Amino acid sequence: MNENNTPETEVEETAAPETQVEEPKTEESVKITESQPEKKKVNKQKVGTYIKIGAVAVAGVLAVSLLVPLFKNMGNKKNQMVENTNVVAYDGSEVTVTFYHTMGANLKGVLDKHIAKFNELYPNIKIEHSSYGDYPGVRNQISTELTSNSAPSIAYCYPDHVALYNTAKAVLTLDDYMASTSTVTRADGTTETMGFTQEQINDFVPAYLAEGKAYGDNLMYTLPFAKSTEVLYYNKTEFAKNGWTVPKTWDEMEALCKVIKAKYPSDIPLGYDSEANWFITMTEQMNSAYTSTNASEHFVFNTAENRAFVEKYRQWYQNGWVITEETYGGYTSDLFTATTGQRAFMCIGSSAGAQYQTPDKVSTENGDEYPFEVGVTMIPQVSADNAKVIQQGPSICLFRKPDQEAAAAWLFAKYFTTNVIFQAEYSMTSGYAPVIQSVKEHPVYAQFLEDANGTDFLQAACVKQSVEQMSAYYVSPAFNGSSAARDEVGLLLQRCFTTAPKANQTVAQMIEEQFANSVKELHKDYDE
């Protein structure tokens, strides 16, 4: 899903950290400072167009499949990472840094404003940035460019994207940049060190920073930019009216779906936006196999345990208890927010997608009101003893470039990942959780979280839930082929839900055949 297209809310810095400059005032700004004791609200209006990206999973698989042969001559296809040891400090020269991302219009506005602030410090670093719609779009664009020895300076990424890029030995390791004690002079005459201070390192959310070393060689390849997770949205008003209990386990979810379907036979109890996330999260919750960094066998998800849960949820789909993005033909939040026609009463989706889970106001005798309140909680678990929920949201990686371009890109990355004001504004605009802990201490951001509710401030409620379930986050192994594996299991779940068994074939046999075909397809592209 693209970043949310919600109105921008500004905060003002309360100190002068190493990489921050004072926020300029504009007529359009909503300025909130520590000296203003009154309670100020941020965005109360749901704004923006919900752009659906049809068949994203299918497109992703096709794109990566076409690109694999182009990478085969660029190095060993296994989990190959290359360390760089020469870090050159930025010398103030003119240089252009290109940045690929997925931001929509309003997040671009936040980015552009802070690029201007960055350029007050480094006026000779020109930032050119482009949006490629969604994460597979960024991945596919960069993969194509790498075949002609070109790539951006810096880009949004997921761990499996980085593993793919490194088949071309393209990604810069960041350990030496992070530790650099070289001094850089800014335009105003002040200085900063190239690397992080210990205070800046300690400020990162540890789980988010640790994702940068998810490649098996203990080297740092990415920095966290903004993070999200999956949450269960539910119609809190309908739950209260009917006395339904919010499910904490999948068994409780099954029992509730039966009750809801019996009461509302034309509606669908549950929507799940990402087939791939559902499959992978179930393997984490069940401690069953998905993928492995073991080069002899990466694709290990064809197991009896996995086929059993897919068969179970296929029956849910056949019963009309659940629908997914691809089986529905769009994000299931449309069903969740519907007040006429077919509805859903629960939806599992991104914590960064709160605005799409908020119903439009309707006219009543008391004025315009929300038709129902939305609740937010952790997705169901197999067992509370092994709670697992996916860690998502963009990190950023740097690509191998000439010394000054690489140094400038590093300063850009450092600025945007450690700047409290940018991180706060990005979070309040997008619904993503900030990656540094000090953001929550800012009074405006603290008020943003305090205002959390199931209507105007659902976005804040999602951020709070993201923080509360942080101990359950997981990240899948990253290797060349892990991105394709993710796409493939999403398609696999879809096929298993919708494919009718052949004559004289049981449902279990059809599912077994589908699993075998998926593994075969991955081996065809990624085996030596």
Short mmCIF file of C-alpha atoms in Angstrom, two decimals:
data_model
loop_
_atom_site.label_atom_id
_atom_site.label_comp_id
_atom_site.label_asym_id
_atom_site.label_seq_id
_atom_site.Cartn_x
_atom_site.Cartn_y
_atom_site.Cartn_z
CA MET A 1 0.00 0.00 0.00
CA ASN A 2 1.25 3.48 -0.75
CA GLU A 3 2.00 5.88 2.05
CA ASN A 4 -1.03 7.75 3.25
CA ASN A 5 -1.99 10.94 1.50
CA THR A 6 -3.00 12.80 4.66
CA PRO A 7 -2.52 16.49 5.44
CA GLU A 8 0.78 17.59 6.83
CA THR A 9 1.16 18.55 10.49
CA GLU A 10 4.21 20.41 11.63
CA VAL A 11 6.02 20.46 14.93
CA GLU A 12 8.71 22.79 16.09
CA GLU A 13 12.00 21.67 17.49
CA THR A 14 12.65 22.23 21.13
CA ALA A 15 16.42 22.02 21.02
CA ALA A 16 19.22 22.29 18.52
CA PRO A 17 20.56 18.77 18.01
CA GLU A 18 23.50 18.16 15.77
CA THR A 19 21.53 17.77 12.55
CA GLN A 20 18.57 20.09 13.04
CA VAL A 21 17.86 23.69 12.10
CA GLU A 22 14.97 25.91 13.12
CA GLU A 23 11.67 25.39 11.32
CA PRO A 24 10.68 28.33 9.09
CA LYS A 25 7.09 29.54 9.55
CA THR A 26 4.62 29.49 6.68
CA GLU A 27 1.04 30.65 6.43
CA GLU A 28 -0.13 27.10 5.83
CA SER A 29 1.76 25.66 8.79
CA VAL A 30 0.12 24.34 11.91
CA LYS A 31 2.75 25.52 14.37
CA ILE A 32 2.78 24.07 17.85
CA THR A 33 5.46 25.01 20.32
CA GLU A 34 6.24 24.12 23.91
CA SER A 35 5.20 27.62 24.97
CA GLN A 36 1.62 26.95 23.88
CA PRO A 37 -0.06 25.15 26.78
CA GLU A 38 -3.44 24.75 25.14
CA LYS A 39 -4.26 21.39 23.60
CA LYS A 40 -3.87 21.46 19.84
CA LYS A 41 -5.35 18.86 17.55
CA VAL A 42 -3.72 17.49 14.44
CA ASN A 43 -5.40 16.23 11.30
CA LYS A 44 -9.04 15.40 11.98
CA GLN A 45 -10.05 14.98 8.38
CA LYS A 46 -9.61 11.94 6.20
CA VAL A 47 -8.15 13.24 2.97
CA GLY A 48 -6.70 11.67 -0.14
CA THR A 49 -7.48 9.21 -2.81
CA TYR A 50 -7.18 5.52 -2.13
CA ILE A 51 -5.16 4.23 -5.06
CA LYS A 52 -5.51 0.53 -5.53
CA ILE A 53 -2.70 -1.37 -7.18
CA GLY A 54 -4.24 -4.40 -8.81
CA ALA A 55 -2.41 -7.70 -8.85
CA VAL A 56 0.71 -6.32 -7.21
CA ALA A 57 1.88 -9.76 -6.16
CA VAL A 58 1.54 -11.13 -9.69
CA ALA A 59 3.42 -8.20 -11.17
CA GLY A 60 6.18 -8.55 -8.59
CA VAL A 61 6.74 -12.22 -9.37
CA LEU A 62 6.82 -11.60 -13.11
CA ALA A 63 9.22 -8.68 -12.79
CA VAL A 64 11.69 -10.53 -10.58
CA SER A 65 11.46 -13.65 -12.74
CA LEU A 66 12.38 -11.62 -15.81
CA LEU A 67 15.26 -9.95 -14.01
CA VAL A 68 16.87 -13.07 -12.56
CA PRO A 69 18.65 -14.11 -15.79
CA LEU A 70 20.15 -10.63 -16.06
CA PHE A 71 21.74 -11.00 -12.63
CA LYS A 72 23.18 -14.45 -13.19
CA ASN A 73 26.42 -13.14 -14.66
CA MET A 74 26.93 -10.53 -11.96
CA GLY A 75 28.17 -12.85 -9.25
CA ASN A 76 27.24 -15.82 -7.14
CA LYS A 77 23.47 -15.93 -6.65
CA LYS A 78 23.85 -17.04 -3.05
CA ASN A 79 23.80 -14.65 -0.12
CA GLN A 80 26.77 -12.65 -1.35
CA MET A 81 27.62 -9.45 0.54
CA VAL A 82 30.67 -7.28 0.02
CA GLU A 83 32.20 -5.08 2.69
CA ASN A 84 33.56 -1.62 1.92
CA THR A 85 36.31 -0.25 4.15
CA ASN A 86 37.21 3.14 2.65
CA VAL A 87 35.09 6.01 3.94
CA VAL A 88 35.85 9.47 2.59
CA ALA A 89 34.34 12.48 4.37
CA TYR A 90 32.18 14.95 2.43
CA ASP A 91 34.32 17.92 1.34
CA GLY A 92 31.59 20.44 0.44
CA SER A 93 31.78 19.90 -3.31
CA GLU A 94 28.76 20.01 -5.59
CA VAL A 95 27.15 16.60 -5.90
CA THR A 96 23.73 15.16 -6.80
CA VAL A 97 22.09 12.48 -4.65
CA THR A 98 19.19 10.51 -6.16
CA PHE A 99 16.59 8.97 -3.86
CA TYR A 100 13.91 6.42 -4.85
CA HIS A 101 10.89 5.97 -2.57
CA THR A 102 7.12 5.34 -2.56
CA MET A 103 5.86 8.59 -1.08
CA GLY A 104 2.55 10.13 -2.08
CA ALA A 105 1.94 13.84 -2.47
CA ASN A 106 1.65 14.85 1.18
CA LEU A 107 4.64 12.83 2.34
CA LYS A 108 6.62 14.35 -0.52
CA GLY A 109 5.65 17.69 0.99
CA VAL A 110 7.14 16.70 4.33
CA LEU A 111 10.25 15.40 2.58
CA ASP A 112 10.71 18.50 0.44
CA LYS A 113 10.41 20.81 3.43
CA HIS A 114 13.13 18.93 5.27
CA ILE A 115 15.32 18.68 2.18
CA ALA A 116 15.25 22.49 2.22
CA LYS A 117 16.38 22.39 5.84
CA PHE A 118 19.10 19.88 4.97
CA ASN A 119 20.25 22.17 2.16
CA GLU A 120 20.66 25.04 4.62
CA LEU A 121 23.42 22.91 6.09
CA TYR A 122 24.70 21.42 2.83
CA PRO A 123 23.72 23.70 -0.08
CA ASN A 124 25.97 21.91 -2.58
CA ILE A 125 24.21 18.56 -2.12
CA LYS A 126 21.36 18.49 -4.63
CA ILE A 127 18.65 15.96 -3.82
CA GLU A 128 16.62 14.50 -6.69
CA HIS A 129 13.89 12.14 -5.55
CA SER A 130 11.34 10.01 -7.38
CA SER A 131 8.37 7.89 -6.30
CA TYR A 132 7.80 4.47 -7.84
CA GLY A 133 4.37 3.81 -6.36
CA ASP A 134 4.97 0.80 -4.13
CA TYR A 135 7.85 -1.28 -2.77
CA PRO A 136 7.87 -3.83 -5.61
CA GLY A 137 7.92 -0.85 -7.98
CA VAL A 138 11.07 0.50 -6.35
CA ARG A 139 12.64 -2.96 -6.30
CA ASN A 140 11.89 -3.64 -9.96
CA GLN A 141 13.12 -0.22 -11.10
CA ILE A 142 16.43 -0.59 -9.28
CA SER A 143 16.88 -4.19 -10.42
CA THR A 144 16.45 -3.07 -14.01
CA GLU A 145 18.89 -0.18 -13.58
CA LEU A 146 21.52 -2.42 -12.01
CA THR A 147 21.67 -4.50 -15.17
CA SER A 148 23.05 -1.39 -16.92
CA ASN A 149 25.35 -0.50 -14.02
CA SER A 150 23.17 2.36 -12.83
CA ALA A 151 21.17 2.84 -9.67
CA PRO A 152 20.09 5.66 -7.35
CA SER A 153 22.32 6.91 -4.57
CA ILE A 154 19.83 5.84 -1.92
CA ALA A 155 16.47 4.06 -1.87
CA TYR A 156 13.65 2.65 0.19
CA CYS A 157 14.18 -1.06 0.69
CA TYR A 158 13.16 -4.24 2.42
CA PRO A 159 15.74 -6.88 3.46
CA ASP A 160 14.89 -9.20 0.56
CA HIS A 161 15.39 -6.32 -1.89
CA VAL A 162 18.89 -5.73 -0.54
CA ALA A 163 19.77 -9.38 -0.92
CA LEU A 164 18.63 -9.19 -4.54
CA TYR A 165 20.67 -6.04 -5.23
CA ASN A 166 23.75 -7.65 -3.80
CA THR A 167 23.81 -10.28 -6.52
CA ALA A 168 25.30 -7.32 -8.39
CA LYS A 169 27.50 -6.36 -5.40
CA ALA A 170 25.67 -3.04 -5.42
CA VAL A 171 24.86 -2.11 -1.82
CA LEU A 172 27.18 -0.13 0.40
CA THR A 173 27.86 -1.45 3.88
CA LEU A 174 27.39 1.26 6.50
CA ASP A 175 29.49 0.14 9.47
CA ASP A 176 32.43 2.40 8.67
CA TYR A 177 30.20 5.38 7.98
CA MET A 178 28.39 4.87 11.26
CA ALA A 179 31.69 4.74 13.16
CA SER A 180 33.48 7.52 11.27
CA THR A 181 34.93 10.30 13.43
CA SER A 182 35.79 12.54 10.48
CA THR A 183 34.57 16.12 10.80
CA VAL A 184 32.36 17.79 8.20
CA THR A 185 31.89 21.57 8.00
CA ARG A 186 28.42 22.90 7.27
CA ALA A 187 27.49 26.04 5.38
CA ASP A 188 26.93 28.00 8.61
CA GLY A 189 30.42 27.17 9.86
CA THR A 190 29.33 24.60 12.42
CA THR A 191 30.63 21.05 12.22
CA GLU A 192 29.40 17.53 12.74
CA THR A 193 31.03 14.14 12.70
CA MET A 194 30.34 11.94 9.69
CA GLY A 195 29.34 9.04 11.89
CA PHE A 196 26.71 8.60 14.57
CA THR A 197 27.27 9.72 18.11
CA GLN A 198 26.67 7.09 20.77
CA GLU A 199 23.58 9.03 21.80
CA GLN A 200 22.20 8.76 18.27
CA ILE A 201 22.89 5.03 18.12
CA ASN A 202 21.15 4.53 21.47
CA ASP A 203 18.16 6.55 20.28
CA PHE A 204 17.23 4.09 17.53
CA VAL A 205 14.61 1.47 18.38
CA PRO A 206 16.91 -1.57 18.74
CA ALA A 207 14.71 -3.96 16.74
CA TYR A 208 14.52 -1.51 13.85
CA LEU A 209 18.26 -0.93 13.74
CA ALA A 210 18.98 -4.67 14.03
CA GLU A 211 17.14 -5.30 10.76
CA GLY A 212 20.12 -3.75 8.96
CA LYS A 213 22.21 -6.80 9.90
CA ALA A 214 19.75 -9.45 8.72
CA TYR A 215 22.08 -10.87 6.05
CA GLY A 216 24.20 -13.44 7.86
CA ASP A 217 27.55 -11.63 7.79
CA ASN A 218 27.08 -9.22 10.75
CA LEU A 219 27.49 -6.18 8.50
CA MET A 220 25.10 -3.22 8.39
CA TYR A 221 23.38 -2.67 5.04
CA THR A 222 20.37 -0.52 5.89
CA LEU A 223 19.07 2.13 8.26
CA PRO A 224 15.44 2.19 9.41
CA PHE A 225 13.46 5.07 7.92
CA ALA A 226 9.89 4.49 9.17
CA LYS A 227 8.21 1.33 10.44
CA SER A 228 4.81 -0.29 10.51
CA THR A 229 3.26 -3.63 11.33
CA GLU A 230 -0.04 -5.43 10.90
CA VAL A 231 -2.97 -4.83 13.24
CA LEU A 232 -6.53 -6.07 13.55
CA TYR A 233 -9.07 -3.33 12.91
CA TYR A 234 -12.57 -4.10 14.16
CA ASN A 235 -15.96 -2.38 14.19
CA LYS A 236 -15.99 -1.44 17.85
CA THR A 237 -19.57 -0.17 17.70
CA GLU A 238 -20.92 -3.40 16.19
CA PHE A 239 -18.89 -5.49 18.63
CA ALA A 240 -20.36 -3.61 21.59
CA LYS A 241 -23.91 -3.82 20.23
CA ASN A 242 -23.70 -7.59 19.77
CA GLY A 243 -21.59 -8.42 22.81
CA TRP A 244 -18.82 -9.91 20.67
CA THR A 245 -15.39 -10.43 22.24
CA VAL A 246 -12.35 -9.33 20.24
CA PRO A 247 -10.47 -12.53 19.27
CA LYS A 248 -6.96 -13.02 20.57
CA THR A 249 -6.33 -16.40 18.92
CA TRP A 250 -7.19 -17.93 15.55
CA ASP A 251 -9.46 -20.44 17.29
CA GLU A 252 -11.38 -17.55 18.83
CA MET A 253 -11.47 -15.88 15.42
CA GLU A 254 -13.00 -19.01 13.89
CA ALA A 255 -15.71 -19.16 16.54
CA LEU A 256 -16.50 -15.46 16.10
CA CYS A 257 -16.65 -15.74 12.30
CA LYS A 258 -19.31 -18.46 12.66
CA VAL A 259 -21.38 -16.19 14.90
CA ILE A 260 -21.06 -13.15 12.63
CA LYS A 261 -21.89 -15.14 9.49
CA ALA A 262 -24.97 -16.57 11.13
CA LYS A 263 -26.23 -13.09 12.07
CA TYR A 264 -25.16 -11.35 8.84
CA PRO A 265 -25.14 -14.05 6.11
CA SER A 266 -24.56 -11.56 3.27
CA ASP A 267 -21.51 -10.00 4.91
CA ILE A 268 -17.93 -11.24 5.40
CA PRO A 269 -16.62 -11.32 8.96
CA LEU A 270 -12.90 -10.80 8.18
CA GLY A 271 -10.77 -9.21 5.50
CA TYR A 272 -7.00 -9.81 5.26
CA ASP A 273 -5.17 -7.44 2.94
CA SER A 274 -1.94 -9.36 2.33
CA GLU A 275 -1.93 -13.03 1.42
CA ALA A 276 1.87 -13.15 1.67
CA ASN A 277 1.89 -11.64 5.16
CA TRP A 278 -0.77 -14.10 6.33
CA PHE A 279 1.16 -17.12 5.09
CA ILE A 280 4.52 -15.99 6.45
CA THR A 281 3.10 -14.87 9.80
CA MET A 282 1.41 -18.24 10.29
CA THR A 283 4.74 -20.02 9.77
CA GLU A 284 6.28 -17.74 12.41
CA GLN A 285 3.45 -18.28 14.87
CA MET A 286 3.53 -22.06 14.33
CA ASN A 287 7.35 -22.33 14.26
CA SER A 288 7.04 -24.07 10.91
CA ALA A 289 9.38 -23.73 7.95
CA TYR A 290 9.22 -20.90 5.42
CA THR A 291 12.64 -19.99 3.98
CA SER A 292 16.23 -20.53 5.02
CA THR A 293 19.54 -18.77 4.40
CA ASN A 294 21.05 -22.25 3.94
CA ALA A 295 22.31 -22.10 0.36
CA SER A 296 21.56 -25.78 -0.23
CA GLU A 297 17.80 -25.26 0.25
CA HIS A 298 16.22 -21.81 0.59
CA PHE A 299 12.57 -22.66 -0.08
CA VAL A 300 11.39 -24.97 2.70
CA PHE A 301 7.71 -24.03 3.11
CA ASN A 302 6.24 -27.22 1.56
CA THR A 303 5.49 -28.94 4.87
CA ALA A 304 2.52 -30.84 6.25
CA GLU A 305 1.98 -28.16 8.91
CA ASN A 306 1.80 -25.38 6.34
CA ARG A 307 -0.46 -27.32 3.99
CA ALA A 308 -2.78 -28.00 6.93
CA PHE A 309 -3.24 -24.35 7.89
CA VAL A 310 -3.78 -23.38 4.25
CA GLU A 311 -6.45 -26.08 3.93
CA LYS A 312 -8.11 -24.79 7.10
CA TYR A 313 -8.23 -21.19 5.91
CA ARG A 314 -9.33 -22.29 2.46
CA GLN A 315 -12.43 -23.63 4.16
CA TRP A 316 -12.90 -20.25 5.88
CA TYR A 317 -12.80 -18.65 2.44
CA GLN A 318 -15.25 -21.17 1.01
CA ASN A 319 -17.57 -20.55 3.99
CA GLY A 320 -17.56 -16.83 3.28
CA TRP A 321 -15.81 -16.05 6.56
CA VAL A 322 -12.72 -14.36 5.10
CA ILE A 323 -11.62 -12.58 1.96
CA THR A 324 -8.20 -11.31 0.88
CA GLU A 325 -6.96 -8.51 -1.33
CA GLU A 326 -6.51 -10.58 -4.46
CA THR A 327 -9.62 -12.74 -4.00
CA TYR A 328 -11.65 -9.57 -3.43
CA GLY A 329 -9.96 -7.53 -6.15
CA GLY A 330 -8.88 -4.65 -3.94
CA TYR A 331 -8.00 -3.71 -0.40
CA THR A 332 -10.51 -5.25 1.99
CA SER A 333 -10.70 -1.99 3.93
CA ASP A 334 -13.35 -1.01 1.38
CA LEU A 335 -15.59 -3.70 2.86
CA PHE A 336 -14.65 -2.74 6.40
CA THR A 337 -15.57 0.92 5.96
CA ALA A 338 -18.74 0.20 3.96
CA THR A 339 -22.07 1.17 5.51
CA THR A 340 -24.25 -0.18 2.69
CA GLY A 341 -24.06 -3.34 0.65
CA GLN A 342 -21.66 -6.08 1.64
CA ARG A 343 -19.58 -5.32 4.73
CA ALA A 344 -16.74 -6.74 6.77
CA PHE A 345 -16.56 -6.32 10.54
CA MET A 346 -12.82 -6.93 10.92
CA CYS A 347 -9.81 -6.23 8.73
CA ILE A 348 -6.15 -7.14 9.14
CA GLY A 349 -3.98 -4.56 7.46
CA SER A 350 -1.05 -2.21 7.81
CA SER A 351 -0.83 0.01 10.88
CA ALA A 352 0.20 2.74 8.44
CA GLY A 353 -3.13 2.46 6.62
CA ALA A 354 -5.40 3.87 9.33
CA GLN A 355 -6.98 6.48 7.10
CA TYR A 356 -8.25 3.74 4.80
CA GLN A 357 -9.85 1.93 7.74
CA THR A 358 -11.81 5.01 8.86
CA PRO A 359 -15.38 5.22 7.52
CA ASP A 360 -16.61 8.42 5.92
CA LYS A 361 -18.83 10.59 8.07
CA VAL A 362 -22.56 10.51 7.42
CA SER A 363 -25.20 13.17 7.95
CA THR A 364 -27.32 12.77 11.08
CA GLU A 365 -29.69 14.99 13.01
CA ASN A 366 -26.70 15.91 15.16
CA GLY A 367 -24.55 16.82 12.15
CA ASP A 368 -21.89 14.82 10.36
CA GLU A 369 -20.79 11.84 12.43
CA TYR A 370 -18.81 8.66 11.98
CA PRO A 371 -21.14 5.69 11.48
CA PHE A 372 -19.03 3.55 13.81
CA GLU A 373 -15.92 3.63 15.97
CA VAL A 374 -12.91 1.56 15.00
CA GLY A 375 -10.93 -0.54 17.46
CA VAL A 376 -7.29 -1.54 16.96
CA THR A 377 -5.53 -4.50 18.51
CA MET A 378 -2.91 -7.19 17.82
CA ILE A 379 -3.72 -9.75 15.14
CA PRO A 380 -4.81 -13.20 16.38
CA GLN A 381 -2.11 -15.61 17.52
CA VAL A 382 -1.72 -19.37 17.53
CA SER A 383 -0.42 -19.08 21.10
CA ALA A 384 0.31 -16.14 23.37
CA ASP A 385 3.55 -17.90 24.29
CA ASN A 386 4.89 -17.35 20.76
CA ALA A 387 3.29 -14.08 19.69
CA LYS A 388 4.49 -13.00 16.24
CA VAL A 389 3.56 -10.09 14.01
CA ILE A 390 5.43 -8.84 10.99
CA GLN A 391 7.81 -5.87 11.11
CA GLN A 392 7.33 -3.76 7.99
CA GLY A 393 7.96 -0.28 6.67
CA PRO A 394 10.84 1.13 4.67
CA SER A 395 14.49 1.05 5.52
CA ILE A 396 16.98 2.84 3.29
CA CYS A 397 20.08 1.48 1.63
CA LEU A 398 22.96 3.26 -0.11
CA PHE A 399 24.44 2.10 -3.38
CA ARG A 400 28.09 2.02 -4.37
CA LYS A 401 28.96 5.41 -5.84
CA PRO A 402 31.97 7.73 -6.23
CA ASP A 403 33.33 8.88 -2.87
CA GLN A 404 31.66 12.29 -2.65
CA GLU A 405 28.27 11.07 -3.84
CA ALA A 406 28.41 8.23 -1.32
CA ALA A 407 29.44 10.60 1.47
CA ALA A 408 26.64 13.04 0.59
CA ALA A 409 24.10 10.21 0.48
CA TRP A 410 25.26 9.07 3.91
CA LEU A 411 24.78 12.56 5.36
CA PHE A 412 21.28 12.62 3.85
CA ALA A 413 20.49 9.24 5.40
CA LYS A 414 21.90 10.29 8.75
CA TYR A 415 19.90 13.52 8.80
CA PHE A 416 16.53 11.98 8.01
CA THR A 417 16.87 9.01 10.36
CA THR A 418 18.04 11.03 13.38
CA ASN A 419 16.06 14.26 13.01
CA VAL A 420 13.34 14.33 15.68
CA ILE A 421 11.19 16.87 13.85
CA PHE A 422 11.21 15.03 10.52
CA GLN A 423 10.52 11.71 12.18
CA ALA A 424 7.62 13.20 14.15
CA GLU A 425 6.04 14.92 11.16
CA TYR A 426 6.49 11.88 8.93
CA SER A 427 4.83 9.69 11.57
CA MET A 428 1.87 12.02 12.16
CA THR A 429 1.33 12.42 8.42
CA SER A 430 1.74 8.77 7.44
CA GLY A 431 0.85 6.66 10.47
CA TYR A 432 4.25 4.96 10.40
CA ALA A 433 6.05 4.65 13.72
CA PRO A 434 9.19 6.78 14.13
CA VAL A 435 12.47 4.88 14.25
CA ILE A 436 14.03 6.91 17.07
CA GLN A 437 12.76 6.83 20.63
CA SER A 438 13.26 10.52 21.45
CA VAL A 439 10.33 11.48 19.18
CA LYS A 440 7.82 10.40 21.80
CA GLU A 441 9.29 12.95 24.23
CA HIS A 442 8.38 15.87 21.99
CA PRO A 443 5.27 17.51 23.52
CA VAL A 444 3.39 17.75 20.23
CA TYR A 445 4.01 14.13 19.37
CA ALA A 446 3.13 13.08 22.92
CA GLN A 447 -0.17 14.93 22.51
CA PHE A 448 -0.71 13.20 19.17
CA LEU A 449 -0.48 9.83 20.92
CA GLU A 450 -2.62 10.95 23.85
CA ASP A 451 -5.40 11.97 21.45
CA ALA A 452 -5.60 8.42 20.02
CA ASN A 453 -9.13 7.16 19.46
CA GLY A 454 -11.21 5.16 16.99
CA THR A 455 -12.39 8.07 14.86
CA ASP A 456 -10.44 11.29 14.24
CA PHE A 457 -7.21 9.94 15.70
CA LEU A 458 -7.20 6.31 14.57
CA GLN A 459 -3.76 6.92 13.07
CA ALA A 460 -2.37 7.70 16.52
CA ALA A 461 -4.07 4.58 17.93
CA CYS A 462 -2.28 2.49 15.31
CA VAL A 463 1.10 3.97 16.17
CA LYS A 464 0.47 3.21 19.85
CA GLN A 465 -0.47 -0.38 19.03
CA SER A 466 2.66 -0.73 16.91
CA VAL A 467 4.81 0.26 19.87
CA GLU A 468 2.94 -1.99 22.28
CA GLN A 469 3.48 -5.12 20.18
CA MET A 470 7.11 -4.42 19.31
CA SER A 471 8.35 -7.42 21.31
CA ALA A 472 6.46 -9.72 18.90
CA TYR A 473 8.02 -8.39 15.70
CA TYR A 474 9.77 -10.73 13.31
CA VAL A 475 11.80 -10.29 10.11
CA SER A 476 12.19 -13.13 7.63
CA PRO A 477 15.64 -14.32 6.43
CA ALA A 478 17.03 -12.27 3.55
CA PHE A 479 18.81 -13.85 0.59
CA ASN A 480 18.69 -13.65 -3.18
CA GLY A 481 15.32 -15.20 -3.89
CA SER A 482 13.59 -14.26 -0.63
CA SER A 483 11.68 -11.46 -2.35
CA ALA A 484 10.41 -13.91 -4.97
CA ALA A 485 9.54 -16.41 -2.23
CA ARG A 486 7.38 -13.82 -0.53
CA ASP A 487 5.53 -13.07 -3.75
CA GLU A 488 5.14 -16.77 -4.50
CA VAL A 489 3.57 -17.76 -1.17
CA GLY A 490 1.08 -14.92 -1.58
CA LEU A 491 0.06 -16.33 -4.95
CA LEU A 492 0.08 -19.83 -3.48
CA LEU A 493 -2.46 -18.92 -0.80
CA GLN A 494 -4.64 -17.25 -3.40
CA ARG A 495 -4.54 -20.30 -5.69
CA CYS A 496 -5.28 -22.71 -2.86
CA PHE A 497 -8.32 -20.68 -1.83
CA THR A 498 -9.82 -20.43 -5.31
CA THR A 499 -8.72 -23.54 -7.26
CA ALA A 500 -11.19 -26.41 -7.51
CA PRO A 501 -9.71 -29.90 -7.14
CA LYS A 502 -9.42 -31.95 -10.31
CA ALA A 503 -11.62 -34.97 -10.88
CA ASN A 504 -10.79 -37.72 -8.37
CA GLN A 505 -8.55 -35.25 -6.45
CA THR A 506 -9.15 -34.25 -2.84
CA VAL A 507 -8.71 -30.71 -1.56
CA ALA A 508 -5.60 -31.84 0.34
CA GLN A 509 -4.12 -33.32 -2.85
CA MET A 510 -4.84 -30.12 -4.80
CA ILE A 511 -3.10 -28.07 -2.11
CA GLU A 512 -0.13 -30.43 -2.07
CA GLU A 513 0.15 -30.04 -5.85
CA GLN A 514 0.01 -26.25 -5.57
CA PHE A 515 2.77 -26.21 -2.92
CA ALA A 516 4.99 -28.46 -5.05
CA ASN A 517 4.46 -26.23 -8.08
CA SER A 518 5.40 -23.11 -6.12
CA VAL A 519 8.64 -24.61 -4.83
CA LYS A 520 9.45 -25.92 -8.31
CA GLU A 521 8.91 -22.46 -9.79
CA LEU A 522 11.29 -20.86 -7.30
CA HIS A 523 13.95 -23.54 -7.82
CA LYS A 524 13.75 -23.00 -11.56
CA ASP A 525 14.92 -19.41 -11.18
CA TYR A 526 17.21 -19.62 -8.16
CA ASP A 527 18.96 -22.98 -8.21
CA GLU A 528 22.57 -23.10 -9.40
#
